[in-house]
C-alpha cells in the first residue's frame, strides 16, 4: 500500500509541476513558483515520511550514496554560506536552496525504487507537454489573451515563465517522443513531435537547440548501427516533418531565426557579451571558486559571493552589462562549483557518469527504453552548460536519474 501511495504522489508531482501556475488575474500573485514550491515541498514531505515509515526496507547502492554525499555537501555549504537564509530557502523567485536539493534527492530515490514508469505515466507526461506547447504557441503569437493570463515579460514561456526554461523542458521530452516514434512506429506520435519541435523553435533558446542537435547526431549514429530499415524510414519521415515545421515557423515568424542569428553574430564580435552575457557571469563564478573552492558561497548565493569577493566587478561590470542583478551562473556545473564547491561538482558528475554507464551496460541496442533515458539525460546535460536549474523541471531530471540507475532493465 505504501509503495502505491509513493508512486501516486511522485507521479502527480512530476506530471503537474511544469504546468502549475496561478494565472495573473484578479490581483493574484504573478510568481511562477508560488504554487510549484508548495507542491514540491508538500510532496517531498509526504514521500520522506513514507520512506521513513519503511526505513527497514531502504537500501543504497553506489549512485545513491554518491548523490547522498552530494546532498551532505549541500547542507555543509549551507551552514557556511555567505547568506544562510538564501541558502536554506533559495534566492527570490528561484527557491533552489538546501530544502529544494533535499526534495530533489527524495524524488530521485523514490523514482528509483517506487515509480511505476509505464505507458500510462509516459502518456500523461506527453499530454502535459502538448498542453504547455499549445499555451506557449498561443502566447508567442498573442492568441486567446495568453500573454495577459501568464506574463507579457516572458513571451513563449507559458507556465514555465521563461522561454529558456521551456527550452529545457522540451530538451527532456522531445528526444523521448522522437525515439518512441522511431522505435514503435505509432503515427499518432508525429503530432506531438511536430508540436514540440515548433515550440522548441519559438523558444529561440540556443542551448536547447544545441541539445537537439547533439541528440539528433547520437540518434543518427544509433540508427545506422542498428541497421534496421524501419528505423531509417521513420527517421526520414521525422526529418521531413521537422523540415516542414521549420518552414512553417519561418513563414509565420520570418524575422525570428534571422534575428537570433544576428544576435549570435554580434555577441561573437564582443566576447564579453557572448551567450547573452554568460561569459561575464562565468567570470564572476570563477572569482568565487578562487576564494571558496571547497564549499562555495552557499546554495543559490552566487550574487553574495561576487559581492563579497569582487564588489567592484558586480557593481561596475555585471549589473550594468546585464541590466539586472544575476541570480544564477547560467551554467549548472559552474553554479554547483561556485555555490556548493568543487568537491560537490566532482561527486555530482561522477554519480551521473556512473548512471550513464549503467544504462549503456544494459545493451542499449536491445533495450531501446534504456537508450531513450540515456538520450534524455544527455540532452538535459547539453543544454545545462548554458542554462540554469529550475525547480519545476529539475525534479523530472532527478527522477530520470533514479529510473536510469535501477539495477534491472529500465
mmCIF file of C-alpha atoms in Angstrom:
data_model
loop_
_atom_site.group_PDB
_atom_site.id
_atom_site.type_symbol
_atom_site.label_atom_id
_atom_site.label_comp_id
_atom_site.label_asym_id
_atom_site.label_seq_id
_atom_site.Cartn_x
_atom_site.Cartn_y
_atom_site.Cartn_z
ATOM 1 C CA UNK A 1 0.000 0.000 0.000
ATOM 2 C CA UNK A 2 2.838 2.393 0.904
ATOM 3 C CA UNK A 3 4.536 1.754 -2.442
ATOM 4 C CA UNK A 4 1.333 2.631 -4.290
ATOM 5 C CA UNK A 5 0.981 5.901 -2.357
ATOM 6 C CA UNK A 6 4.608 6.828 -3.071
ATOM 7 C CA UNK A 7 4.105 6.069 -6.761
ATOM 8 C CA UNK A 8 0.898 8.142 -6.856
ATOM 9 C CA UNK A 9 2.353 11.175 -5.038
ATOM 10 C CA UNK A 10 5.519 11.114 -7.135
ATOM 11 C CA UNK A 11 3.635 10.684 -10.426
ATOM 12 C CA UNK A 12 1.310 13.598 -9.673
ATOM 13 C CA UNK A 13 4.280 15.782 -8.727
ATOM 14 C CA UNK A 14 6.312 15.075 -11.869
ATOM 15 C CA UNK A 15 3.309 15.432 -14.163
ATOM 16 C CA UNK A 16 1.877 18.638 -12.674
ATOM 17 C CA UNK A 17 4.975 20.631 -11.626
ATOM 18 C CA UNK A 18 5.738 22.043 -15.110
ATOM 19 C CA UNK A 19 2.162 23.171 -15.700
ATOM 20 C CA UNK A 20 1.360 24.512 -12.216
ATOM 21 C CA UNK A 21 0.798 28.265 -12.453
ATOM 22 C CA UNK A 22 -1.587 30.669 -10.783
ATOM 23 C CA UNK A 23 -2.892 32.913 -13.606
ATOM 24 C CA UNK A 24 -2.253 36.642 -13.385
ATOM 25 C CA UNK A 25 -5.791 37.843 -12.842
ATOM 26 C CA UNK A 26 -7.898 39.391 -10.120
ATOM 27 C CA UNK A 27 -4.764 40.588 -8.347
ATOM 28 C CA UNK A 28 -3.312 37.106 -7.751
ATOM 29 C CA UNK A 29 0.492 36.938 -7.406
ATOM 30 C CA UNK A 30 2.404 36.743 -10.671
ATOM 31 C CA UNK A 31 5.087 34.434 -9.254
ATOM 32 C CA UNK A 32 5.624 31.390 -11.435
ATOM 33 C CA UNK A 33 6.874 29.360 -8.484
ATOM 34 C CA UNK A 34 4.351 30.019 -5.711
ATOM 35 C CA UNK A 35 2.119 27.015 -6.385
ATOM 36 C CA UNK A 36 5.034 24.912 -7.606
ATOM 37 C CA UNK A 37 7.117 25.271 -4.459
ATOM 38 C CA UNK A 38 4.096 24.303 -2.351
ATOM 39 C CA UNK A 39 3.568 21.192 -4.490
ATOM 40 C CA UNK A 40 7.270 20.277 -4.441
ATOM 41 C CA UNK A 41 7.772 20.721 -0.689
ATOM 42 C CA UNK A 42 4.425 19.146 0.168
ATOM 43 C CA UNK A 43 5.067 16.096 -1.999
ATOM 44 C CA UNK A 44 8.670 15.709 -0.805
ATOM 45 C CA UNK A 45 7.494 15.851 2.818
ATOM 46 C CA UNK A 46 4.895 13.143 2.237
ATOM 47 C CA UNK A 47 7.417 10.982 0.383
ATOM 48 C CA UNK A 48 10.009 11.397 3.142
ATOM 49 C CA UNK A 49 7.520 10.383 5.837
ATOM 50 C CA UNK A 50 6.501 7.300 3.848
ATOM 51 C CA UNK A 51 10.143 6.351 3.261
ATOM 52 C CA UNK A 52 10.969 6.743 6.967
ATOM 53 C CA UNK A 53 7.979 4.599 7.950
ATOM 54 C CA UNK A 54 9.519 1.817 5.875
ATOM 55 C CA UNK A 55 13.138 2.607 6.761
ATOM 56 C CA UNK A 56 13.968 -1.095 7.316
ATOM 57 C CA UNK A 57 13.364 -1.777 3.616
ATOM 58 C CA UNK A 58 15.570 1.059 2.371
ATOM 59 C CA UNK A 59 18.866 0.238 0.660
ATOM 60 C CA UNK A 60 21.550 2.340 -1.008
ATOM 61 C CA UNK A 61 23.831 1.478 -3.906
ATOM 62 C CA UNK A 62 26.865 3.430 -5.180
ATOM 63 C CA UNK A 63 24.843 6.008 -7.139
ATOM 64 C CA UNK A 64 22.524 6.583 -4.157
ATOM 65 C CA UNK A 65 25.470 7.092 -1.804
ATOM 66 C CA UNK A 66 27.265 9.417 -4.206
ATOM 67 C CA UNK A 67 24.226 11.658 -4.579
ATOM 68 C CA UNK A 68 23.624 11.452 -0.828
ATOM 69 C CA UNK A 69 27.249 12.621 -0.349
ATOM 70 C CA UNK A 70 26.480 15.470 -2.732
ATOM 71 C CA UNK A 71 23.429 16.361 -0.617
ATOM 72 C CA UNK A 72 25.528 16.302 2.564
ATOM 73 C CA UNK A 73 27.948 18.780 0.951
ATOM 74 C CA UNK A 74 24.941 20.954 0.043
ATOM 75 C CA UNK A 75 23.977 21.011 3.735
ATOM 76 C CA UNK A 76 27.549 21.748 4.898
ATOM 77 C CA UNK A 77 27.883 24.509 2.292
ATOM 78 C CA UNK A 78 24.601 25.962 3.569
ATOM 79 C CA UNK A 79 25.908 26.024 7.136
ATOM 80 C CA UNK A 80 28.960 28.055 5.992
ATOM 81 C CA UNK A 81 27.008 30.156 3.488
ATOM 82 C CA UNK A 82 27.564 33.858 2.936
ATOM 83 C CA UNK A 83 23.788 34.202 3.343
ATOM 84 C CA UNK A 84 22.248 31.443 5.459
ATOM 85 C CA UNK A 85 18.618 32.338 4.758
ATOM 86 C CA UNK A 86 19.095 32.376 0.982
ATOM 87 C CA UNK A 87 20.998 29.087 1.033
ATOM 88 C CA UNK A 88 18.271 27.378 3.023
ATOM 89 C CA UNK A 89 15.272 28.711 1.087
ATOM 90 C CA UNK A 90 16.897 29.780 -2.187
ATOM 91 C CA UNK A 91 17.117 33.191 -3.821
ATOM 92 C CA UNK A 92 13.965 35.197 -4.527
ATOM 93 C CA UNK A 93 11.698 33.552 -7.107
ATOM 94 C CA UNK A 94 14.200 30.701 -7.683
ATOM 95 C CA UNK A 95 13.875 28.812 -4.383
ATOM 96 C CA UNK A 96 16.733 26.422 -5.137
ATOM 97 C CA UNK A 97 18.342 26.313 -1.719
ATOM 98 C CA UNK A 98 19.132 23.392 0.579
ATOM 99 C CA UNK A 99 15.472 22.463 1.110
ATOM 100 C CA UNK A 100 14.925 22.133 -2.621
ATOM 101 C CA UNK A 101 18.026 19.949 -3.062
ATOM 102 C CA UNK A 102 16.714 17.693 -0.293
ATOM 103 C CA UNK A 103 13.437 17.455 -2.230
ATOM 104 C CA UNK A 104 15.375 16.567 -5.406
ATOM 105 C CA UNK A 105 17.139 13.703 -3.662
ATOM 106 C CA UNK A 106 13.894 12.380 -2.191
ATOM 107 C CA UNK A 107 12.381 12.430 -5.682
ATOM 108 C CA UNK A 108 15.453 10.680 -7.110
ATOM 109 C CA UNK A 109 15.315 7.914 -4.515
ATOM 110 C CA UNK A 110 11.531 7.489 -4.706
ATOM 111 C CA UNK A 111 11.605 7.331 -8.501
ATOM 112 C CA UNK A 112 14.372 4.755 -8.453
ATOM 113 C CA UNK A 113 12.660 2.305 -6.133
ATOM 114 C CA UNK A 114 8.950 3.059 -6.353
ATOM 115 C CA UNK A 115 7.920 4.916 -9.533
ATOM 116 C CA UNK A 116 5.907 2.836 -11.977
ATOM 117 C CA UNK A 117 7.485 4.026 -15.206
ATOM 118 C CA UNK A 118 4.903 2.613 -17.595
ATOM 119 C CA UNK A 119 2.971 3.601 -20.739
ATOM 120 C CA UNK A 120 0.301 5.370 -18.699
ATOM 121 C CA UNK A 121 2.819 7.611 -16.929
ATOM 122 C CA UNK A 122 4.599 8.408 -20.210
ATOM 123 C CA UNK A 123 1.251 9.213 -21.865
ATOM 124 C CA UNK A 124 0.433 11.745 -19.114
ATOM 125 C CA UNK A 125 3.850 13.397 -19.491
ATOM 126 C CA UNK A 126 3.328 13.701 -23.250
ATOM 127 C CA UNK A 127 -0.210 15.069 -22.753
ATOM 128 C CA UNK A 128 1.036 17.782 -20.373
ATOM 129 C CA UNK A 129 3.856 18.687 -22.767
ATOM 130 C CA UNK A 130 1.279 19.150 -25.533
ATOM 131 C CA UNK A 131 -0.815 21.471 -23.352
ATOM 132 C CA UNK A 132 2.269 23.515 -22.409
ATOM 133 C CA UNK A 133 3.307 23.712 -26.061
ATOM 134 C CA UNK A 134 -0.108 24.955 -27.135
ATOM 135 C CA UNK A 135 -0.057 27.591 -24.397
ATOM 136 C CA UNK A 136 3.440 28.693 -25.421
ATOM 137 C CA UNK A 137 2.479 28.958 -29.097
ATOM 138 C CA UNK A 138 -0.668 30.905 -28.207
ATOM 139 C CA UNK A 139 1.390 33.241 -26.054
ATOM 140 C CA UNK A 140 4.089 33.685 -28.708
ATOM 141 C CA UNK A 141 1.540 34.711 -31.339
ATOM 142 C CA UNK A 142 -0.562 36.607 -28.759
ATOM 143 C CA UNK A 143 -3.673 34.462 -29.151
ATOM 144 C CA UNK A 144 -6.558 33.975 -26.690
ATOM 145 C CA UNK A 145 -5.176 36.542 -24.216
ATOM 146 C CA UNK A 146 -2.494 34.086 -23.013
ATOM 147 C CA UNK A 147 0.039 36.900 -22.612
ATOM 148 C CA UNK A 148 -2.262 38.609 -20.138
ATOM 149 C CA UNK A 149 -3.083 35.321 -18.389
ATOM 150 C CA UNK A 150 0.552 34.343 -17.838
ATOM 151 C CA UNK A 151 3.129 37.061 -18.412
ATOM 152 C CA UNK A 152 3.918 39.680 -21.029
ATOM 153 C CA UNK A 153 7.525 39.642 -19.813
ATOM 154 C CA UNK A 154 8.124 36.001 -20.730
ATOM 155 C CA UNK A 155 6.671 35.602 -24.202
ATOM 156 C CA UNK A 156 6.706 31.947 -25.222
ATOM 157 C CA UNK A 157 7.430 30.697 -21.703
ATOM 158 C CA UNK A 158 3.854 29.638 -20.885
ATOM 159 C CA UNK A 159 3.559 28.012 -17.438
ATOM 160 C CA UNK A 160 7.353 27.767 -17.105
ATOM 161 C CA UNK A 161 7.751 31.538 -17.019
ATOM 162 C CA UNK A 162 10.716 31.878 -19.370
ATOM 163 C CA UNK A 163 11.410 30.666 -22.885
ATOM 164 C CA UNK A 164 14.823 29.348 -21.806
ATOM 165 C CA UNK A 165 13.168 27.167 -19.167
ATOM 166 C CA UNK A 166 10.616 25.991 -21.694
ATOM 167 C CA UNK A 167 13.555 25.083 -23.928
ATOM 168 C CA UNK A 168 14.989 22.999 -21.085
ATOM 169 C CA UNK A 169 11.685 21.188 -20.649
ATOM 170 C CA UNK A 170 11.412 20.460 -24.368
ATOM 171 C CA UNK A 171 15.018 19.208 -24.319
ATOM 172 C CA UNK A 172 13.967 16.402 -21.990
ATOM 173 C CA UNK A 173 10.635 15.497 -23.589
ATOM 174 C CA UNK A 174 11.249 15.845 -27.350
ATOM 175 C CA UNK A 175 14.101 13.272 -27.632
ATOM 176 C CA UNK A 176 11.888 10.726 -25.879
ATOM 177 C CA UNK A 177 8.930 11.329 -28.225
ATOM 178 C CA UNK A 178 11.217 11.230 -31.271
ATOM 179 C CA UNK A 179 12.638 7.875 -30.171
ATOM 180 C CA UNK A 180 9.233 6.449 -29.315
ATOM 181 C CA UNK A 181 8.054 7.150 -32.866
ATOM 182 C CA UNK A 182 11.214 5.753 -34.465
ATOM 183 C CA UNK A 183 11.188 2.585 -32.341
ATOM 184 C CA UNK A 184 7.430 1.937 -32.166
ATOM 185 C CA UNK A 185 6.170 3.496 -35.398
ATOM 186 C CA UNK A 186 2.951 4.857 -33.869
ATOM 187 C CA UNK A 187 1.896 7.563 -36.353
ATOM 188 C CA UNK A 188 -0.086 9.488 -33.749
ATOM 189 C CA UNK A 189 3.263 10.424 -32.168
ATOM 190 C CA UNK A 190 4.010 12.573 -35.222
ATOM 191 C CA UNK A 191 1.593 15.169 -33.837
ATOM 192 C CA UNK A 192 3.443 15.830 -30.524
ATOM 193 C CA UNK A 193 6.749 15.600 -32.387
ATOM 194 C CA UNK A 194 5.761 18.415 -34.732
ATOM 195 C CA UNK A 195 4.170 20.447 -31.946
ATOM 196 C CA UNK A 196 7.139 20.194 -29.579
ATOM 197 C CA UNK A 197 9.636 20.922 -32.347
ATOM 198 C CA UNK A 198 7.654 24.029 -33.283
ATOM 199 C CA UNK A 199 7.672 25.008 -29.611
ATOM 200 C CA UNK A 200 11.420 24.438 -29.483
ATOM 201 C CA UNK A 201 11.800 26.926 -32.348
ATOM 202 C CA UNK A 202 9.651 29.611 -30.727
ATOM 203 C CA UNK A 203 11.713 29.482 -27.532
ATOM 204 C CA UNK A 204 14.634 30.895 -29.545
ATOM 205 C CA UNK A 205 16.808 29.193 -26.933
ATOM 206 C CA UNK A 206 20.185 28.322 -28.388
ATOM 207 C CA UNK A 207 21.142 25.952 -25.572
ATOM 208 C CA UNK A 208 18.025 23.884 -26.276
ATOM 209 C CA UNK A 209 18.815 23.924 -29.995
ATOM 210 C CA UNK A 210 22.327 22.661 -29.244
ATOM 211 C CA UNK A 211 20.859 19.849 -27.140
ATOM 212 C CA UNK A 212 18.526 18.939 -30.017
ATOM 213 C CA UNK A 213 21.425 18.694 -32.492
ATOM 214 C CA UNK A 214 23.524 16.664 -30.042
ATOM 215 C CA UNK A 215 20.668 14.192 -29.550
ATOM 216 C CA UNK A 216 19.965 14.037 -33.266
ATOM 217 C CA UNK A 217 23.624 13.235 -34.013
ATOM 218 C CA UNK A 218 23.674 10.460 -31.395
ATOM 219 C CA UNK A 219 20.351 9.164 -32.711
ATOM 220 C CA UNK A 220 21.614 9.021 -36.289
ATOM 221 C CA UNK A 221 24.671 7.007 -35.223
ATOM 222 C CA UNK A 222 22.430 4.666 -33.235
ATOM 223 C CA UNK A 223 20.053 4.134 -36.172
ATOM 224 C CA UNK A 224 22.902 3.476 -38.609
ATOM 225 C CA UNK A 225 24.462 0.927 -36.238
ATOM 226 C CA UNK A 226 21.112 -0.782 -35.698
ATOM 227 C CA UNK A 227 20.861 -1.488 -39.468
ATOM 228 C CA UNK A 228 17.083 -1.599 -39.186
ATOM 229 C CA UNK A 229 15.340 -0.266 -42.276
ATOM 230 C CA UNK A 230 12.153 0.642 -40.401
ATOM 231 C CA UNK A 231 14.153 2.916 -38.080
ATOM 232 C CA UNK A 232 15.815 4.646 -41.033
ATOM 233 C CA UNK A 233 12.465 5.086 -42.789
ATOM 234 C CA UNK A 234 10.824 6.607 -39.705
ATOM 235 C CA UNK A 235 13.801 8.873 -39.138
ATOM 236 C CA UNK A 236 13.405 10.113 -42.722
ATOM 237 C CA UNK A 237 9.708 10.832 -42.091
ATOM 238 C CA UNK A 238 10.584 12.656 -38.889
ATOM 239 C CA UNK A 239 13.264 14.707 -40.662
ATOM 240 C CA UNK A 240 10.770 15.707 -43.371
ATOM 241 C CA UNK A 241 8.198 16.623 -40.716
ATOM 242 C CA UNK A 242 10.690 18.828 -38.872
ATOM 243 C CA UNK A 243 11.769 20.484 -42.113
ATOM 244 C CA UNK A 244 8.155 21.366 -42.975
ATOM 245 C CA UNK A 245 7.617 22.601 -39.401
ATOM 246 C CA UNK A 246 10.731 24.770 -39.680
ATOM 247 C CA UNK A 247 9.493 26.278 -42.945
ATOM 248 C CA UNK A 248 6.042 26.968 -41.472
ATOM 249 C CA UNK A 249 7.602 28.696 -38.459
ATOM 250 C CA UNK A 250 9.732 30.900 -40.713
ATOM 251 C CA UNK A 251 6.684 31.843 -42.769
ATOM 252 C CA UNK A 252 4.724 32.773 -39.648
ATOM 253 C CA UNK A 253 7.653 34.493 -37.923
ATOM 254 C CA UNK A 254 10.128 35.407 -40.706
ATOM 255 C CA UNK A 255 12.493 37.505 -38.595
ATOM 256 C CA UNK A 256 12.814 35.225 -35.580
ATOM 257 C CA UNK A 257 15.577 32.805 -36.641
ATOM 258 C CA UNK A 258 17.388 35.513 -38.621
ATOM 259 C CA UNK A 259 17.233 37.840 -35.617
ATOM 260 C CA UNK A 260 18.697 35.127 -33.384
ATOM 261 C CA UNK A 261 21.486 34.588 -35.896
ATOM 262 C CA UNK A 262 22.325 38.311 -35.940
ATOM 263 C CA UNK A 263 22.317 38.396 -32.136
ATOM 264 C CA UNK A 264 24.739 35.470 -32.016
ATOM 265 C CA UNK A 265 26.996 37.110 -34.577
ATOM 266 C CA UNK A 266 27.064 40.398 -32.646
ATOM 267 C CA UNK A 267 27.876 38.550 -29.432
ATOM 268 C CA UNK A 268 30.787 36.730 -31.062
ATOM 269 C CA UNK A 269 32.265 40.080 -32.088
ATOM 270 C CA UNK A 270 32.094 41.173 -28.439
ATOM 271 C CA UNK A 271 33.241 38.122 -26.475
ATOM 272 C CA UNK A 272 32.203 39.540 -23.091
ATOM 273 C CA UNK A 273 28.605 39.587 -24.307
ATOM 274 C CA UNK A 274 28.763 36.072 -25.803
ATOM 275 C CA UNK A 275 25.861 33.864 -24.803
ATOM 276 C CA UNK A 276 23.723 36.834 -23.758
ATOM 277 C CA UNK A 277 26.315 37.917 -21.216
ATOM 278 C CA UNK A 278 27.108 34.448 -19.882
ATOM 279 C CA UNK A 279 30.874 34.932 -20.222
ATOM 280 C CA UNK A 280 30.673 37.945 -17.914
ATOM 281 C CA UNK A 281 28.675 35.935 -15.376
ATOM 282 C CA UNK A 282 31.079 32.992 -15.596
ATOM 283 C CA UNK A 283 33.979 35.285 -14.722
ATOM 284 C CA UNK A 284 32.160 36.159 -11.513
ATOM 285 C CA UNK A 285 31.745 32.451 -10.779
ATOM 286 C CA UNK A 286 35.488 31.835 -11.133
ATOM 287 C CA UNK A 287 36.115 34.632 -8.639
ATOM 288 C CA UNK A 288 34.075 32.744 -6.038
ATOM 289 C CA UNK A 289 35.736 29.423 -6.885
ATOM 290 C CA UNK A 290 39.154 31.003 -6.431
ATOM 291 C CA UNK A 291 38.259 32.251 -2.946
ATOM 292 C CA UNK A 292 35.971 29.422 -1.726
ATOM 293 C CA UNK A 293 36.847 26.270 -3.728
ATOM 294 C CA UNK A 294 35.703 23.698 -1.169
ATOM 295 C CA UNK A 295 32.217 24.849 -0.137
ATOM 296 C CA UNK A 296 31.432 27.781 -2.417
ATOM 297 C CA UNK A 297 29.331 30.768 -1.451
ATOM 298 C CA UNK A 298 26.398 28.590 -0.348
ATOM 299 C CA UNK A 299 23.468 27.189 -2.402
ATOM 300 C CA UNK A 300 21.821 29.872 -4.545
ATOM 301 C CA UNK A 301 24.090 32.568 -3.034
ATOM 302 C CA UNK A 302 26.029 33.360 -6.214
ATOM 303 C CA UNK A 303 25.457 37.107 -6.160
ATOM 304 C CA UNK A 304 26.503 37.289 -2.498
ATOM 305 C CA UNK A 305 29.752 35.556 -3.397
ATOM 306 C CA UNK A 306 30.587 38.039 -6.147
ATOM 307 C CA UNK A 307 29.564 40.912 -3.882
ATOM 308 C CA UNK A 308 31.894 39.634 -1.145
ATOM 309 C CA UNK A 309 34.988 38.921 -3.233
ATOM 310 C CA UNK A 310 34.713 41.407 -6.109
ATOM 311 C CA UNK A 311 32.036 44.003 -5.422
ATOM 312 C CA UNK A 312 33.583 46.357 -7.959
ATOM 313 C CA UNK A 313 33.064 43.762 -10.711
ATOM 314 C CA UNK A 314 29.464 43.203 -9.609
ATOM 315 C CA UNK A 315 28.540 46.883 -9.451
ATOM 316 C CA UNK A 316 30.530 48.235 -12.404
ATOM 317 C CA UNK A 317 30.534 45.298 -14.836
ATOM 318 C CA UNK A 318 27.981 42.580 -14.112
ATOM 319 C CA UNK A 319 24.890 44.622 -13.276
ATOM 320 C CA UNK A 320 25.418 47.343 -15.961
ATOM 321 C CA UNK A 321 26.173 44.738 -18.669
ATOM 322 C CA UNK A 322 23.136 42.611 -17.889
ATOM 323 C CA UNK A 323 20.916 45.491 -16.766
ATOM 324 C CA UNK A 324 19.918 43.191 -13.903
ATOM 325 C CA UNK A 325 21.289 41.515 -10.795
ATOM 326 C CA UNK A 326 22.355 37.983 -11.823
ATOM 327 C CA UNK A 327 20.893 35.307 -9.537
ATOM 328 C CA UNK A 328 22.414 32.304 -11.305
ATOM 329 C CA UNK A 329 25.588 31.494 -13.240
ATOM 330 C CA UNK A 330 23.738 30.217 -16.352
ATOM 331 C CA UNK A 331 25.856 27.084 -16.340
ATOM 332 C CA UNK A 332 24.644 24.387 -13.971
ATOM 333 C CA UNK A 333 28.098 22.901 -13.467
ATOM 334 C CA UNK A 334 29.745 26.233 -12.685
ATOM 335 C CA UNK A 335 26.752 27.036 -10.476
ATOM 336 C CA UNK A 336 27.458 23.963 -8.363
ATOM 337 C CA UNK A 337 31.208 24.623 -8.283
ATOM 338 C CA UNK A 338 30.921 28.237 -7.124
ATOM 339 C CA UNK A 339 27.969 27.878 -4.749
ATOM 340 C CA UNK A 340 28.439 24.390 -3.281
ATOM 341 C CA UNK A 341 32.100 23.730 -4.058
ATOM 342 C CA UNK A 342 34.380 21.811 -6.413
ATOM 343 C CA UNK A 343 34.172 18.539 -4.399
ATOM 344 C CA UNK A 344 30.373 18.648 -4.745
ATOM 345 C CA UNK A 345 30.652 19.127 -8.519
ATOM 346 C CA UNK A 346 33.079 16.203 -8.833
ATOM 347 C CA UNK A 347 30.769 13.893 -6.857
ATOM 348 C CA UNK A 348 27.723 15.069 -8.847
ATOM 349 C CA UNK A 349 29.425 14.429 -12.202
ATOM 350 C CA UNK A 350 30.826 11.097 -11.037
ATOM 351 C CA UNK A 351 27.326 9.974 -9.968
ATOM 352 C CA UNK A 352 25.850 10.948 -13.343
ATOM 353 C CA UNK A 353 28.703 9.183 -15.170
ATOM 354 C CA UNK A 354 28.001 6.043 -13.131
ATOM 355 C CA UNK A 355 24.309 6.210 -14.033
ATOM 356 C CA UNK A 356 25.040 6.701 -17.737
ATOM 357 C CA UNK A 357 27.441 3.734 -17.690
ATOM 358 C CA UNK A 358 24.702 1.713 -16.005
ATOM 359 C CA UNK A 359 22.366 2.481 -18.911
ATOM 360 C CA UNK A 360 24.947 1.637 -21.558
ATOM 361 C CA UNK A 361 25.688 -1.703 -19.865
ATOM 362 C CA UNK A 362 22.039 -2.679 -20.326
ATOM 363 C CA UNK A 363 22.748 -3.131 -24.044
ATOM 364 C CA UNK A 364 21.019 -0.082 -25.469
ATOM 365 C CA UNK A 365 20.730 -1.722 -28.906
ATOM 366 C CA UNK A 366 18.317 -4.285 -27.484
ATOM 367 C CA UNK A 367 16.837 -2.245 -24.657
ATOM 368 C CA UNK A 368 15.511 0.801 -26.510
ATOM 369 C CA UNK A 369 13.994 2.336 -23.358
ATOM 370 C CA UNK A 370 17.475 2.488 -21.820
ATOM 371 C CA UNK A 371 18.666 4.346 -24.918
ATOM 372 C CA UNK A 372 15.766 6.801 -24.610
ATOM 373 C CA UNK A 373 16.667 7.516 -20.973
ATOM 374 C CA UNK A 374 20.321 7.912 -21.963
ATOM 375 C CA UNK A 375 19.404 10.383 -24.691
ATOM 376 C CA UNK A 376 17.108 12.429 -22.416
ATOM 377 C CA UNK A 377 19.829 12.756 -19.765
ATOM 378 C CA UNK A 378 22.471 13.724 -22.350
ATOM 379 C CA UNK A 379 20.066 16.267 -23.827
ATOM 380 C CA UNK A 380 19.461 17.878 -20.426
ATOM 381 C CA UNK A 381 23.192 17.970 -19.653
ATOM 382 C CA UNK A 382 23.960 19.517 -23.066
ATOM 383 C CA UNK A 383 21.646 22.478 -22.529
ATOM 384 C CA UNK A 384 22.650 22.752 -18.853
ATOM 385 C CA UNK A 385 26.057 24.066 -19.915
ATOM 386 C CA UNK A 386 24.347 27.330 -20.894
ATOM 387 C CA UNK A 387 21.243 27.314 -18.739
ATOM 388 C CA UNK A 388 20.077 27.171 -15.126
ATOM 389 C CA UNK A 389 18.339 24.582 -12.985
ATOM 390 C CA UNK A 390 14.733 25.432 -12.088
ATOM 391 C CA UNK A 391 12.534 23.706 -9.524
ATOM 392 C CA UNK A 392 9.715 22.707 -11.889
ATOM 393 C CA UNK A 393 11.979 20.860 -14.371
ATOM 394 C CA UNK A 394 14.921 19.649 -12.264
ATOM 395 C CA UNK A 395 12.728 17.091 -10.393
ATOM 396 C CA UNK A 396 11.968 15.398 -13.724
ATOM 397 C CA UNK A 397 15.705 15.180 -14.433
ATOM 398 C CA UNK A 398 16.438 13.765 -10.956
ATOM 399 C CA UNK A 399 13.617 11.238 -11.446
ATOM 400 C CA UNK A 400 15.197 10.196 -14.762
ATOM 401 C CA UNK A 401 18.490 9.693 -12.933
ATOM 402 C CA UNK A 402 16.692 7.483 -10.432
ATOM 403 C CA UNK A 403 14.918 5.394 -13.066
ATOM 404 C CA UNK A 404 18.133 5.082 -15.079
ATOM 405 C CA UNK A 405 20.164 3.797 -12.114
ATOM 406 C CA UNK A 406 17.872 0.862 -11.450
ATOM 407 C CA UNK A 407 19.720 -2.454 -11.487
ATOM 408 C CA UNK A 408 17.093 -4.171 -13.568
ATOM 409 C CA UNK A 409 16.411 -3.125 -17.144
ATOM 410 C CA UNK A 410 14.556 0.180 -17.354
#
